[in-house]
Amino acid sequence: MEADGFDPMEWPGRSVSQVQGAAPRWEPSRGKPRASAWAALVSVLALMGPGCVGPNFVPPPAPDAEGYVPGKLAPASGGPGEGPPVATQHFVSGADVSARWWAAFRSEPLNDLIRQSVEHNPTLQSAEAAIKVANYNALAQRGIWLPQITGNSTSSQILNSNAGNVFGGDLSQVPQTEFSLVTHAITINFVPDVWGGNFRAVESLDAVTEQNLFQLEAAYLTLTGNVVTAAIQEASLRGQIAATQRVIEIERRLLGILKTQFQAGQAAQADVLLQEAALASAEQLLPPLEKQLAVQRDLLTALAGQLSADEILQKFDLKSLKLPPNLPISLPSRLVDRRPDVRAAEAVMHSASAQIGVAIAARLPSFTISANGGTSAYNFAQSFTPGTGFYTVAGAITAPIFDGFTLYNKQKAAEAALEQAEAVYRTAVITAFQNVADALRALQADARAMKAALHAETAAKASLDIVERQLRAGQVNQLAVLFAQQTYLTAVVTRVIAEANRLSDTAALFVALGGGWPTTCQTSLWRECVLGEAPVVPKI
């Protein structure tokens, strides 16, 4: 049966409900009439299972929403106003996210690091093992549909010490008081799934397997998102360090001018000391940034599944990461199918729904058929001779009569668990829409912030250049010099952060949309399916 042979590691992204078959059916074996009759009886009882108690799970419908934000979604642009133009990001409604969405940043080092992380990160390996655990538990539960057959062979030495009292008379006239007994037996127990309780139990465990499949997707999406975000943060830190170093060089140049003027009697010593203090303050900014960069490198190395001593080779700066001009926006009706956390919450609902049927079946009578057959003799050789065989066939019905409302309350608990799972599912859907809306709003605000930051940096640099020329001519107050330096330092760092924010929020949008896990993957190795043999740049 296809379901029994289902390996979730070979078909990522496919729902268990898409691959599982019906309950296993017995095929009568050929042989003696008694064996054929027994096999036919087993087949009939096994086929009684599909009359399942409990609710049949129906996936919740997709939310009836036309968009993620009120009104028409405007592109992320700098908008009108003064300042240099910035790159506009257009939102393409109805487009699907690529499986290799990070390739939109057009960075080969980033593509290599993602591939390395997906191949070696232990979090994904743990998620894969969790799928195997859940799948094997589901396969084990299927075994209850089949007869449970056990065999045993015993050999015992028996001594009747009170044979004289039992049989009376002289012991020489009494049957043998010490003898051996050899018994070979096969025991068969079968519990027909009359009410479908085991069918619901299997259904619940299949849903748990499905939940773990989506948790693997979520772990993969979280990992790739973290790698991209961490790489962007490293690029941001390198940009801030470079900007701070440029400002330090400018302040050193200005300090040199003041020292020359001081030696010529054209500047006061207080101005020189103020400039030295400003230079020292700027230099104080470098060690914390360098520390953050080192920590960020450790984070990227850990995400790649390596020890910190084996630092990754890839390095990132803002010039190596390109801002994607076109961003796919999945339809709201498809978001619930793309988000792994929503699908995992749906699988939890499915499992909870099936558990109601398990609880109901536990309150109904259960039927057991057992058979025991074998041979018994006084020695091993005789145990295979005619006349030593025996067999027993028995049927039993067990039904709860009074249990102090234990089973009833367990059923009510299962129903309450379904209500809880439904609420968690609705929360996951609301959170998914919120994440997308937040990312869209952030990108729109980032474009305006980027334009303002570029304008501020341009103006601050022009002001600093004027102040420097005035300083050379001895026509400016030192406080104005300090103010211009501080303004430019703040502006250039703010511009770097704004540029990194646009990249980070772009990655956040891809993650919020579900990351484009390929649901139709047909390869046995899911890593090949999501990574591919070569980097792919999404075309929109």
Coordinates of C-alpha atoms in Angstrom, one line a residue:
M1 CA 0.0 0.0 0.0
E2 CA 1.3 3.4 -0.9
A3 CA 0.7 5.0 2.5
D4 CA 2.6 2.3 4.4
G5 CA 5.6 2.9 2.1
F6 CA 5.4 6.6 2.4
D7 CA 8.7 8.3 3.3
P8 CA 8.2 11.9 4.1
M9 CA 11.9 12.6 3.4
E10 CA 11.3 11.7 -0.2
W11 CA 8.4 14.0 -0.8
P12 CA 8.8 17.3 1.1
G13 CA 6.0 19.8 0.7
R14 CA 3.4 17.2 0.0
S15 CA 0.6 16.7 2.4
V16 CA 0.3 13.3 4.0
S17 CA -3.3 13.4 3.0
Q18 CA -2.1 13.5 -0.6
V19 CA -0.2 10.3 -0.4
Q20 CA -1.9 8.2 2.2
G21 CA -4.0 5.3 1.0
A22 CA -7.0 3.6 2.6
A23 CA -6.9 1.3 5.5
P24 CA -4.9 -1.9 4.8
R25 CA -7.0 -4.8 3.5
W26 CA -6.5 -8.5 4.1
E27 CA -6.2 -10.9 1.2
P28 CA -7.3 -14.5 2.0
S29 CA -4.5 -17.0 1.7
R30 CA -4.8 -20.2 -0.3
G31 CA -4.7 -23.4 1.7
K32 CA -6.8 -25.6 3.9
P33 CA -10.6 -24.8 4.1
R34 CA -10.2 -23.9 7.8
A35 CA -7.3 -21.5 7.1
S36 CA -9.3 -19.9 4.2
A37 CA -12.3 -19.5 6.4
W38 CA -10.2 -17.8 9.1
A39 CA -8.6 -15.5 6.5
A40 CA -12.0 -14.6 5.1
L41 CA -13.4 -13.8 8.6
V42 CA -10.4 -11.6 9.2
S43 CA -11.0 -9.8 5.9
V44 CA -14.6 -9.1 6.7
L45 CA -13.8 -7.8 10.2
A46 CA -11.0 -5.6 8.9
L47 CA -13.3 -4.0 6.3
M48 CA -15.7 -3.0 9.0
G49 CA -13.2 -0.2 10.1
P50 CA -14.2 2.5 7.6
G51 CA -17.4 3.3 9.6
C52 CA -15.4 5.7 11.6
V53 CA -16.7 7.6 14.6
G54 CA -15.9 11.2 15.2
P55 CA -15.8 14.2 12.8
N56 CA -14.2 14.1 9.4
F57 CA -11.7 16.8 9.1
V58 CA -12.3 19.6 6.6
P59 CA -9.5 22.1 6.1
P60 CA -10.5 25.6 7.0
P61 CA -11.3 27.8 4.0
A62 CA -8.8 30.5 2.9
P63 CA -9.5 34.0 4.3
D64 CA -11.8 36.2 2.2
A65 CA -9.4 39.1 1.8
E66 CA -8.5 41.1 -1.3
G67 CA -5.2 42.5 0.0
Y68 CA -2.8 42.8 2.9
V69 CA -3.2 46.6 3.5
P70 CA -6.2 48.9 3.0
G71 CA -6.5 50.5 -0.4
K72 CA -4.3 50.1 -3.4
L73 CA -0.7 49.0 -2.7
A74 CA 1.6 51.7 -3.8
P75 CA 5.2 51.0 -4.9
A76 CA 8.1 51.6 -2.4
S77 CA 9.5 54.9 -3.7
G78 CA 11.1 58.0 -2.3
G79 CA 8.1 60.0 -3.3
P80 CA 8.1 63.7 -4.2
G81 CA 10.3 66.3 -2.5
E82 CA 13.9 67.4 -2.5
G83 CA 16.7 65.1 -2.5
P84 CA 18.4 62.6 -4.8
P85 CA 16.2 59.9 -6.4
V86 CA 16.3 56.4 -4.9
A87 CA 15.6 53.0 -6.5
T88 CA 11.9 52.2 -6.6
Q89 CA 10.6 48.7 -5.7
H90 CA 7.5 47.6 -7.5
F91 CA 5.1 45.0 -5.9
V92 CA 3.9 42.4 -8.5
S93 CA 0.6 41.1 -7.2
G94 CA -0.3 37.5 -7.8
A95 CA 3.3 36.4 -8.5
D96 CA 4.8 33.5 -6.6
V97 CA 7.9 33.7 -4.6
S98 CA 10.9 31.8 -6.1
A99 CA 12.2 28.7 -4.2
R100 CA 15.6 30.4 -4.2
W101 CA 14.3 33.9 -3.3
W102 CA 17.7 35.0 -1.9
A103 CA 19.1 34.9 -5.4
A104 CA 17.2 38.2 -6.0
F105 CA 19.9 40.0 -4.1
R106 CA 22.4 38.9 -6.9
S107 CA 25.2 37.9 -4.5
E108 CA 27.1 34.8 -5.4
P109 CA 28.8 34.6 -1.9
L110 CA 25.3 34.7 -0.4
N111 CA 24.1 31.9 -2.6
D112 CA 27.1 29.8 -1.6
L113 CA 26.6 30.5 2.1
I114 CA 22.9 29.6 1.9
R115 CA 23.8 26.3 0.2
Q116 CA 26.4 25.6 2.8
S117 CA 24.0 26.4 5.7
V118 CA 21.1 24.2 4.3
E119 CA 23.5 21.3 3.8
H120 CA 25.2 21.4 7.3
N121 CA 22.9 23.2 9.7
P122 CA 22.0 20.8 12.6
T123 CA 18.6 22.5 13.1
L124 CA 17.4 21.1 9.7
Q125 CA 18.9 17.7 10.5
S126 CA 16.9 17.7 13.7
A127 CA 13.7 18.6 11.9
E128 CA 14.4 15.8 9.4
A129 CA 14.8 13.3 12.3
A130 CA 11.5 14.5 13.8
I131 CA 9.7 13.7 10.6
K132 CA 11.1 10.1 10.7
V133 CA 10.0 9.7 14.3
A134 CA 6.5 10.8 13.5
N135 CA 6.3 8.7 10.3
Y136 CA 7.5 5.5 12.0
N137 CA 5.0 6.1 14.8
A138 CA 2.2 6.3 12.2
L139 CA 3.4 3.1 10.5
A140 CA 3.6 1.4 13.9
Q141 CA 0.0 2.3 14.6
R142 CA -1.1 0.8 11.3
G143 CA 0.2 -2.5 12.5
I144 CA -2.8 -2.8 14.9
W145 CA -5.0 -3.4 11.8
L146 CA -3.2 -6.7 11.4
P147 CA -3.4 -9.8 13.6
Q148 CA -0.8 -9.9 16.3
I149 CA 1.0 -13.3 16.0
T150 CA 3.4 -14.6 18.6
G151 CA 5.1 -17.9 18.9
N152 CA 6.6 -19.7 21.9
S153 CA 8.3 -22.9 22.7
T154 CA 8.7 -24.2 26.3
S155 CA 10.4 -27.2 27.8
S156 CA 9.7 -28.1 31.5
Q157 CA 10.7 -30.8 33.9
I158 CA 7.9 -31.8 36.2
L159 CA 8.0 -33.8 39.5
N160 CA 4.8 -34.9 41.3
S161 CA 6.2 -35.1 44.9
N162 CA 2.8 -36.1 46.4
A163 CA 1.9 -38.7 43.8
G164 CA 1.3 -41.3 46.5
N165 CA -1.3 -39.3 48.2
V166 CA -3.0 -38.3 45.0
F167 CA -3.1 -41.8 43.4
G168 CA -2.9 -43.9 46.6
G169 CA -1.2 -47.2 47.1
D170 CA 2.4 -48.1 46.4
L171 CA 4.4 -45.6 44.3
S172 CA 5.6 -48.4 42.1
Q173 CA 2.0 -48.7 40.9
V174 CA 1.6 -45.0 40.4
P175 CA 2.2 -43.4 36.9
Q176 CA 5.5 -41.7 36.3
T177 CA 6.1 -39.1 38.9
E178 CA 8.8 -37.2 37.0
F179 CA 8.5 -36.3 33.4
S180 CA 9.3 -33.7 30.8
L181 CA 6.7 -31.6 28.9
V182 CA 7.5 -29.8 25.6
T183 CA 5.0 -27.4 24.2
H184 CA 5.1 -25.4 20.9
A185 CA 2.3 -22.9 20.3
I186 CA 1.3 -20.0 18.1
T187 CA -1.1 -17.4 19.5
I188 CA -3.1 -15.0 17.2
N189 CA -4.9 -12.0 18.6
F190 CA -7.0 -9.7 16.4
V191 CA -9.0 -6.6 17.4
P192 CA -11.3 -5.6 14.5
D193 CA -11.4 -1.8 14.0
V194 CA -15.2 -1.9 14.1
W195 CA -15.7 1.8 15.1
G196 CA -12.7 3.1 13.3
G197 CA -10.9 4.1 16.5
N198 CA -7.6 2.9 15.1
F199 CA -8.3 4.5 11.8
R200 CA -8.6 7.8 13.6
A201 CA -5.5 7.1 15.6
V202 CA -3.6 6.6 12.4
E203 CA -5.1 9.7 10.9
S204 CA -4.0 11.7 13.9
L205 CA -0.4 10.3 13.7
D206 CA -0.4 11.0 9.9
A207 CA -1.4 14.6 10.8
V208 CA 1.5 14.8 13.2
T209 CA 3.8 13.6 10.4
E210 CA 2.4 16.3 8.2
Q211 CA 2.9 18.8 11.0
N212 CA 6.6 17.9 11.2
L213 CA 6.9 18.2 7.5
F214 CA 5.7 21.8 7.7
Q215 CA 8.0 22.4 10.7
L216 CA 10.9 21.3 8.5
E217 CA 9.8 23.9 6.0
A218 CA 9.5 26.5 8.8
A219 CA 13.0 25.6 10.0
Y220 CA 14.4 25.9 6.5
L221 CA 12.6 29.2 5.9
T222 CA 13.8 30.6 9.3
L223 CA 17.4 29.4 8.6
T224 CA 17.6 31.0 5.1
G225 CA 16.0 34.2 6.4
N226 CA 18.4 34.4 9.3
V227 CA 21.4 33.8 7.0
V228 CA 20.3 36.6 4.6
T229 CA 19.5 39.0 7.5
A230 CA 22.8 38.2 9.2
A231 CA 24.7 38.8 5.9
I232 CA 23.0 42.1 5.4
Q233 CA 23.8 43.1 9.0
E234 CA 27.4 42.2 8.4
A235 CA 27.4 44.4 5.3
S236 CA 25.8 47.2 7.3
L237 CA 28.5 47.0 10.0
R238 CA 31.2 47.0 7.4
G239 CA 29.5 50.1 5.9
Q240 CA 29.3 51.8 9.2
I241 CA 32.9 51.1 10.0
A242 CA 34.0 52.4 6.6
A243 CA 31.9 55.5 7.0
T244 CA 33.3 56.1 10.5
Q245 CA 36.9 55.6 9.2
R246 CA 36.2 58.2 6.5
V247 CA 35.0 60.7 9.0
I248 CA 38.0 60.0 11.2
E249 CA 40.3 60.7 8.3
I250 CA 38.5 64.0 7.7
E251 CA 38.8 65.0 11.4
R252 CA 42.5 64.1 11.4
R253 CA 43.0 66.3 8.4
L254 CA 41.1 69.2 10.1
L255 CA 43.2 68.6 13.2
G256 CA 46.3 68.9 11.1
I257 CA 45.1 72.2 9.8
L258 CA 44.4 73.6 13.3
K259 CA 47.8 72.5 14.5
T260 CA 49.5 74.3 11.6
Q261 CA 47.4 77.4 12.3
F262 CA 48.2 77.2 16.0
Q263 CA 51.9 77.0 15.3
A264 CA 51.5 80.1 13.1
G265 CA 49.5 81.9 15.8
Q266 CA 46.3 81.8 13.8
A267 CA 44.3 79.4 16.1
A268 CA 43.9 79.1 19.8
Q269 CA 45.0 76.0 21.7
A270 CA 41.5 75.5 22.9
D271 CA 40.4 74.9 19.3
V272 CA 43.1 72.4 18.8
L273 CA 42.0 70.5 21.9
L274 CA 38.4 70.6 20.9
Q275 CA 39.3 69.0 17.6
E276 CA 41.4 66.4 19.3
A277 CA 38.5 65.5 21.6
A278 CA 36.2 65.3 18.5
L279 CA 38.7 62.9 16.8
A280 CA 39.0 60.8 20.0
S281 CA 35.1 60.6 20.2
A282 CA 34.9 59.4 16.6
E283 CA 37.7 56.8 17.2
Q284 CA 35.7 55.5 20.2
L285 CA 33.0 54.4 17.8
L286 CA 35.2 51.9 16.0
P287 CA 35.8 49.2 18.7
P288 CA 32.1 48.6 19.4
L289 CA 31.4 48.3 15.6
E290 CA 34.3 46.0 15.2
K291 CA 33.1 43.9 18.1
Q292 CA 29.6 43.6 16.6
L293 CA 31.2 42.6 13.2
A294 CA 33.2 39.8 14.9
V295 CA 30.0 38.6 16.7
Q296 CA 28.1 38.7 13.4
R297 CA 30.8 36.6 11.8
D298 CA 30.4 34.1 14.6
L299 CA 26.7 34.0 14.0
L300 CA 27.0 33.4 10.3
T301 CA 29.6 30.6 10.9
A302 CA 27.2 28.9 13.4
L303 CA 24.3 29.2 10.9
A304 CA 26.5 27.5 8.4
G305 CA 26.8 24.6 10.8
Q306 CA 30.5 25.2 11.6
L307 CA 32.4 25.8 14.8
S308 CA 33.5 29.4 15.4
A309 CA 37.2 28.5 14.9
D310 CA 36.3 27.5 11.3
E311 CA 35.1 30.9 10.2
I312 CA 33.2 31.0 6.9
L313 CA 35.1 32.4 3.9
Q314 CA 32.3 34.6 2.5
K315 CA 32.3 38.3 3.4
F316 CA 29.6 40.8 2.7
D317 CA 29.4 44.5 2.1
L318 CA 26.5 46.7 0.8
K319 CA 28.0 47.0 -2.7
S320 CA 27.8 43.2 -3.2
L321 CA 24.1 43.0 -2.4
K322 CA 21.6 44.4 -5.0
L323 CA 18.2 45.7 -4.0
P324 CA 15.5 43.7 -5.9
P325 CA 13.5 46.1 -8.1
N326 CA 10.4 43.8 -8.4
L327 CA 8.9 42.0 -5.4
P328 CA 6.3 39.2 -5.9
I329 CA 3.2 39.5 -3.7
S330 CA 1.3 36.2 -3.4
L331 CA -2.5 36.5 -3.4
P332 CA -4.0 36.5 0.1
S333 CA -5.9 33.3 -0.7
R334 CA -2.6 31.5 -1.4
L335 CA -0.8 32.8 1.7
V336 CA -2.2 30.1 4.0
D337 CA -0.9 27.5 1.6
R338 CA 2.5 29.0 1.4
R339 CA 3.2 29.8 5.1
P340 CA 4.6 26.7 6.8
D341 CA 3.5 27.9 10.3
V342 CA -0.1 28.1 9.1
R343 CA 0.0 24.7 7.5
A344 CA 1.5 23.2 10.7
A345 CA -1.3 24.8 12.7
E346 CA -3.8 23.2 10.3
A347 CA -2.1 19.8 10.8
V348 CA -2.5 20.2 14.5
M349 CA -6.2 20.8 14.0
H350 CA -6.4 17.7 11.9
S351 CA -4.7 15.6 14.6
A352 CA -6.9 17.0 17.3
S353 CA -10.0 16.3 15.2
A354 CA -9.0 12.7 14.7
Q355 CA -8.4 12.3 18.5
I356 CA -12.1 13.0 19.1
G357 CA -12.9 9.8 17.1
V358 CA -10.3 7.9 19.2
A359 CA -12.0 9.1 22.4
I360 CA -15.5 8.2 21.1
A361 CA -14.3 4.7 20.0
A362 CA -12.9 4.1 23.5
R363 CA -16.4 4.4 24.9
L364 CA -17.9 1.8 22.6
P365 CA -17.6 -2.0 22.9
S366 CA -14.5 -3.6 21.5
F367 CA -14.3 -7.0 19.9
T368 CA -11.4 -9.4 20.2
I369 CA -10.7 -12.7 18.4
S370 CA -8.0 -15.0 19.6
A371 CA -6.7 -18.3 18.5
N372 CA -4.1 -20.6 20.0
G373 CA -2.7 -23.7 18.4
G374 CA 0.3 -26.0 18.8
T375 CA 1.6 -29.3 20.0
S376 CA 2.4 -30.7 23.4
A377 CA 4.4 -33.9 24.2
Y378 CA 6.7 -35.5 26.7
N379 CA 9.8 -34.9 24.6
F380 CA 10.9 -32.8 21.7
A381 CA 10.8 -35.6 19.1
Q382 CA 7.2 -36.6 20.0
S383 CA 6.0 -32.9 19.8
F384 CA 5.9 -33.2 16.0
T385 CA 4.0 -36.6 15.8
P386 CA 0.3 -36.9 15.1
G387 CA -2.0 -36.8 18.1
T388 CA -0.1 -34.1 20.0
G389 CA -1.8 -31.1 18.5
F390 CA -4.2 -28.7 20.2
Y391 CA -6.0 -25.5 19.4
T392 CA -8.4 -23.0 20.9
V393 CA -10.5 -20.3 19.2
A394 CA -12.2 -17.6 21.3
G395 CA -14.1 -14.4 20.8
A396 CA -14.7 -11.7 23.4
I397 CA -16.6 -8.5 23.7
T398 CA -15.6 -5.8 26.2
A399 CA -17.6 -2.7 26.9
P400 CA -17.2 -0.1 29.6
I401 CA -20.2 0.0 32.0
F402 CA -19.2 2.5 34.6
D403 CA -15.9 4.3 34.8
G404 CA -16.8 7.4 36.8
F405 CA -17.2 9.4 33.6
T406 CA -13.5 9.0 32.8
L407 CA -14.0 8.2 29.1
Y408 CA -16.7 10.9 28.7
N409 CA -14.5 13.6 30.1
K410 CA -11.6 12.4 27.9
Q411 CA -13.9 12.9 24.9
K412 CA -14.8 16.4 26.1
A413 CA -11.1 17.1 26.6
A414 CA -10.4 16.1 23.0
E415 CA -13.2 18.3 21.7
A416 CA -11.8 21.2 23.8
A417 CA -8.3 20.5 22.3
L418 CA -9.8 20.9 18.8
E419 CA -11.3 24.3 19.8
Q420 CA -7.9 25.3 21.1
A421 CA -6.2 24.2 17.9
E422 CA -8.8 26.2 15.9
A423 CA -8.0 29.3 17.8
V424 CA -4.2 28.7 17.4
Y425 CA -4.8 28.3 13.6
R426 CA -6.7 31.6 13.4
T427 CA -3.9 33.3 15.3
A428 CA -1.4 31.9 12.9
V429 CA -3.4 33.2 9.9
I430 CA -3.8 36.7 11.4
T431 CA 0.0 36.7 12.3
A432 CA 0.8 35.7 8.7
F433 CA -1.2 38.6 7.2
Q434 CA 0.3 41.0 9.8
N435 CA 3.8 39.9 8.9
V436 CA 3.2 40.6 5.2
A437 CA 1.5 44.0 5.9
D438 CA 4.3 45.0 8.3
A439 CA 6.9 44.2 5.6
L440 CA 5.1 46.1 3.0
R441 CA 4.7 49.2 5.2
A442 CA 8.3 48.9 6.2
L443 CA 9.5 48.9 2.6
Q444 CA 7.4 51.9 1.7
A445 CA 8.8 53.8 4.8
D446 CA 12.3 52.6 4.0
A447 CA 12.3 54.1 0.6
R448 CA 11.3 57.5 2.0
A449 CA 13.9 57.1 4.8
M450 CA 16.5 56.3 2.2
K451 CA 15.8 59.4 0.2
A452 CA 15.9 61.6 3.3
A453 CA 19.2 59.9 4.5
L454 CA 20.8 60.5 1.1
H455 CA 19.6 64.1 1.1
A456 CA 21.0 64.6 4.6
E457 CA 24.3 63.0 3.8
T458 CA 24.7 65.1 0.6
A459 CA 23.9 68.3 2.5
A460 CA 26.1 67.4 5.5
K461 CA 29.0 66.7 3.2
A462 CA 28.6 69.9 1.3
S463 CA 28.4 71.8 4.6
L464 CA 31.5 70.1 5.9
D465 CA 33.4 70.9 2.7
I466 CA 32.5 74.6 3.1
V467 CA 33.5 74.6 6.7
E468 CA 36.8 73.0 5.9
R469 CA 37.6 75.7 3.3
Q470 CA 36.6 78.4 5.8
L471 CA 38.8 76.7 8.4
R472 CA 41.8 76.8 6.1
A473 CA 41.1 80.5 5.6
G474 CA 40.6 81.1 9.3
Q475 CA 37.1 82.4 8.8
V476 CA 35.0 79.9 10.9
N477 CA 34.4 79.2 14.6
Q478 CA 35.6 75.9 15.9
L479 CA 32.2 75.1 17.2
A480 CA 30.8 75.3 13.7
V481 CA 33.6 72.9 12.6
L482 CA 32.6 70.4 15.3
F483 CA 28.9 70.7 14.5
A484 CA 29.6 70.0 10.8
Q485 CA 31.7 67.0 11.6
Q486 CA 29.2 65.5 13.9
T487 CA 26.3 66.2 11.5
Y488 CA 28.2 64.5 8.7
L489 CA 29.1 61.5 10.8
T490 CA 25.5 61.0 11.9
A491 CA 24.2 61.5 8.3
V492 CA 26.6 59.0 6.7
V493 CA 26.0 56.3 9.3
T494 CA 22.2 56.9 9.1
R495 CA 22.4 56.4 5.3
V496 CA 24.3 53.1 5.7
I497 CA 21.7 51.9 8.1
A498 CA 18.8 53.0 5.9
E499 CA 20.3 51.1 2.9
A500 CA 20.7 48.0 5.0
N501 CA 17.1 48.3 6.3
R502 CA 15.7 48.3 2.8
L503 CA 17.6 45.0 2.1
S504 CA 16.6 43.5 5.5
D505 CA 12.9 44.4 5.1
T506 CA 13.0 43.0 1.5
A507 CA 14.2 39.7 3.0
A508 CA 11.5 39.9 5.7
L509 CA 8.9 40.2 2.9
F510 CA 10.1 37.1 1.2
V511 CA 10.0 35.2 4.5
A512 CA 6.6 36.6 5.4
L513 CA 5.2 35.3 2.1
G514 CA 6.4 31.7 2.9
G515 CA 9.7 31.7 1.1
G516 CA 8.5 29.7 -2.0
W517 CA 9.0 26.1 -0.8
P518 CA 8.3 24.0 -3.9
T519 CA 5.2 22.1 -3.2
T520 CA 5.5 20.0 -6.4
C521 CA 9.1 18.8 -5.7
Q522 CA 9.6 15.5 -7.4
T523 CA 13.2 14.7 -6.3
S524 CA 14.1 12.4 -3.5
L525 CA 16.5 14.9 -2.1
W526 CA 14.7 18.1 -1.0
R527 CA 17.9 20.1 -0.8
E528 CA 18.4 19.7 -4.5
C529 CA 14.9 20.8 -5.1
V530 CA 15.1 24.0 -3.0
L531 CA 18.7 24.8 -3.9
G532 CA 19.1 23.6 -7.4
E533 CA 22.4 22.8 -9.2
A534 CA 23.0 26.5 -10.0
P535 CA 21.9 29.8 -8.6
V536 CA 18.6 31.0 -10.1
V537 CA 17.7 34.7 -10.3
P538 CA 13.9 35.2 -10.1
K539 CA 12.4 36.8 -13.1
I540 CA 9.2 38.8 -12.6

